[in-house]
């Protein structure tokens, strides 16, 4: 009987968790501050070493430095990136999606292998259209989500420049 209870809890936990189709997950330790240009495993990055300064959350019309944004992800931000040639209507839809969300960053991203990507600390979703309903689900789950090592730390008052 002792074995049945842990198994039951495992089944209930698995059934109660909501997964978003297409989300890839990664494991990174927080707090690894480094200077200079860094190389990341994912494009755009979804965690790892980063600059000691974070990127201010907000909407940008130019690409950002990965090293600052990754620090914002550590604070619980979600970074939505899009190809620079994405049509204006889709960019407008992304702006509307992040409107009023204090822990989001929106920016174009050179070399993106998909039209739109959403990245959080340890998670990433790539989609073809800005109106894909999984983007909102990703924001709802990962903005200030449990995967962020420094969830709740500031997302303003630091680096606000673009590349």
mmCIF file of C-alpha atoms in Angstrom, residues 2-105:
data_model
loop_
_atom_site.group_PDB
_atom_site.id
_atom_site.type_symbol
_atom_site.label_atom_id
_atom_site.label_comp_id
_atom_site.label_asym_id
_atom_site.label_seq_id
_atom_site.Cartn_x
_atom_site.Cartn_y
_atom_site.Cartn_z
ATOM 1 C CA UNK A 2 2.902 2.376 0.589
ATOM 2 C CA UNK A 3 3.801 2.292 -3.139
ATOM 3 C CA UNK A 4 0.263 3.079 -4.330
ATOM 4 C CA UNK A 5 0.116 6.574 -2.851
ATOM 5 C CA UNK A 6 3.269 7.970 -4.556
ATOM 6 C CA UNK A 7 2.136 6.456 -7.855
ATOM 7 C CA UNK A 8 -1.312 8.005 -7.429
ATOM 8 C CA UNK A 9 0.243 11.414 -6.722
ATOM 9 C CA UNK A 10 2.436 11.076 -9.809
ATOM 10 C CA UNK A 11 -0.586 10.274 -11.984
ATOM 11 C CA UNK A 12 -2.625 13.151 -10.540
ATOM 12 C CA UNK A 13 0.286 15.562 -11.062
ATOM 13 C CA UNK A 14 0.782 14.467 -14.655
ATOM 14 C CA UNK A 15 -2.924 14.785 -15.412
ATOM 15 C CA UNK A 16 -3.167 18.182 -13.761
ATOM 16 C CA UNK A 17 -0.259 19.808 -15.582
ATOM 17 C CA UNK A 18 -1.049 21.622 -18.795
ATOM 18 C CA UNK A 19 1.467 21.177 -21.547
ATOM 19 C CA UNK A 20 1.537 23.360 -24.618
ATOM 20 C CA UNK A 21 2.072 21.498 -27.857
ATOM 21 C CA UNK A 22 5.446 22.282 -29.424
ATOM 22 C CA UNK A 23 7.152 23.719 -26.331
ATOM 23 C CA UNK A 24 10.753 22.614 -25.939
ATOM 24 C CA UNK A 25 12.264 22.685 -22.458
ATOM 25 C CA UNK A 26 15.851 23.090 -21.305
ATOM 26 C CA UNK A 27 17.659 23.055 -17.965
ATOM 27 C CA UNK A 28 19.848 25.988 -16.913
ATOM 28 C CA UNK A 29 21.144 27.103 -13.540
ATOM 29 C CA UNK A 30 20.621 30.767 -12.736
ATOM 30 C CA UNK A 31 23.061 33.405 -11.569
ATOM 31 C CA UNK A 32 25.842 32.847 -14.116
ATOM 32 C CA UNK A 33 26.885 36.444 -14.869
ATOM 33 C CA UNK A 34 29.537 37.000 -17.539
ATOM 34 C CA UNK A 35 30.729 39.874 -19.649
ATOM 35 C CA UNK A 36 31.156 40.084 -23.399
ATOM 36 C CA UNK A 37 29.460 38.302 -26.259
ATOM 37 C CA UNK A 38 28.222 34.805 -25.429
ATOM 38 C CA UNK A 39 27.250 31.776 -27.515
ATOM 39 C CA UNK A 40 23.926 30.078 -26.790
ATOM 40 C CA UNK A 41 22.585 26.606 -27.577
ATOM 41 C CA UNK A 42 19.179 27.896 -28.706
ATOM 42 C CA UNK A 43 18.413 30.612 -31.218
ATOM 43 C CA UNK A 44 17.046 32.779 -29.627
ATOM 44 C CA UNK A 45 18.386 31.704 -26.231
ATOM 45 C CA UNK A 46 16.144 30.311 -23.497
ATOM 46 C CA UNK A 47 18.530 30.536 -20.563
ATOM 47 C CA UNK A 48 22.180 30.201 -19.665
ATOM 48 C CA UNK A 49 25.032 32.574 -18.845
ATOM 49 C CA UNK A 50 24.178 36.248 -19.248
ATOM 50 C CA UNK A 51 25.258 39.813 -18.591
ATOM 51 C CA UNK A 52 24.968 41.171 -15.062
ATOM 52 C CA UNK A 53 22.537 43.815 -16.380
ATOM 53 C CA UNK A 54 19.071 42.846 -17.613
ATOM 54 C CA UNK A 55 17.135 44.213 -20.587
ATOM 55 C CA UNK A 56 14.235 46.477 -19.691
ATOM 56 C CA UNK A 57 10.962 44.819 -20.575
ATOM 57 C CA UNK A 58 8.992 46.468 -23.357
ATOM 58 C CA UNK A 59 8.458 46.623 -27.105
ATOM 59 C CA UNK A 60 11.463 47.247 -29.347
ATOM 60 C CA UNK A 61 11.662 47.798 -33.102
ATOM 61 C CA UNK A 62 15.314 46.753 -33.393
ATOM 62 C CA UNK A 63 17.188 43.563 -32.391
ATOM 63 C CA UNK A 64 18.486 43.240 -28.841
ATOM 64 C CA UNK A 65 21.601 41.742 -27.288
ATOM 65 C CA UNK A 66 20.948 38.170 -26.165
ATOM 66 C CA UNK A 67 23.112 38.592 -23.077
ATOM 67 C CA UNK A 68 20.864 41.248 -21.521
ATOM 68 C CA UNK A 69 17.568 39.615 -22.459
ATOM 69 C CA UNK A 70 18.591 36.253 -21.016
ATOM 70 C CA UNK A 71 19.028 37.998 -17.665
ATOM 71 C CA UNK A 72 15.448 39.293 -18.004
ATOM 72 C CA UNK A 73 14.286 35.725 -18.669
ATOM 73 C CA UNK A 74 15.951 34.762 -15.389
ATOM 74 C CA UNK A 75 13.723 37.414 -13.739
ATOM 75 C CA UNK A 76 10.582 35.815 -15.194
ATOM 76 C CA UNK A 77 10.208 37.697 -18.478
ATOM 77 C CA UNK A 78 9.002 36.149 -21.727
ATOM 78 C CA UNK A 79 10.787 37.259 -24.898
ATOM 79 C CA UNK A 80 8.759 37.152 -28.081
ATOM 80 C CA UNK A 81 10.888 37.494 -31.174
ATOM 81 C CA UNK A 82 9.948 37.700 -34.823
ATOM 82 C CA UNK A 83 11.674 37.776 -38.185
ATOM 83 C CA UNK A 84 12.497 41.352 -39.211
ATOM 84 C CA UNK A 85 10.529 40.841 -42.460
ATOM 85 C CA UNK A 86 7.331 39.735 -40.671
ATOM 86 C CA UNK A 87 4.414 41.664 -42.151
ATOM 87 C CA UNK A 88 3.106 44.699 -40.270
ATOM 88 C CA UNK A 89 -0.266 43.113 -39.426
ATOM 89 C CA UNK A 90 1.431 40.210 -37.626
ATOM 90 C CA UNK A 91 3.789 42.555 -35.749
ATOM 91 C CA UNK A 92 0.726 44.581 -34.686
ATOM 92 C CA UNK A 93 -0.913 41.359 -33.431
ATOM 93 C CA UNK A 94 2.200 40.576 -31.355
ATOM 94 C CA UNK A 95 2.199 44.089 -29.899
ATOM 95 C CA UNK A 96 -1.429 43.641 -28.893
ATOM 96 C CA UNK A 97 -0.612 40.253 -27.360
ATOM 97 C CA UNK A 98 2.026 41.725 -25.012
ATOM 98 C CA UNK A 99 0.149 44.948 -24.261
ATOM 99 C CA UNK A 100 -0.303 45.420 -20.524
ATOM 100 C CA UNK A 101 2.046 42.569 -19.619
ATOM 101 C CA UNK A 102 4.888 43.979 -17.504
ATOM 102 C CA UNK A 103 7.264 41.014 -17.871
ATOM 103 C CA UNK A 104 7.425 40.720 -21.656
ATOM 104 C CA UNK A 105 9.930 41.773 -24.277
#
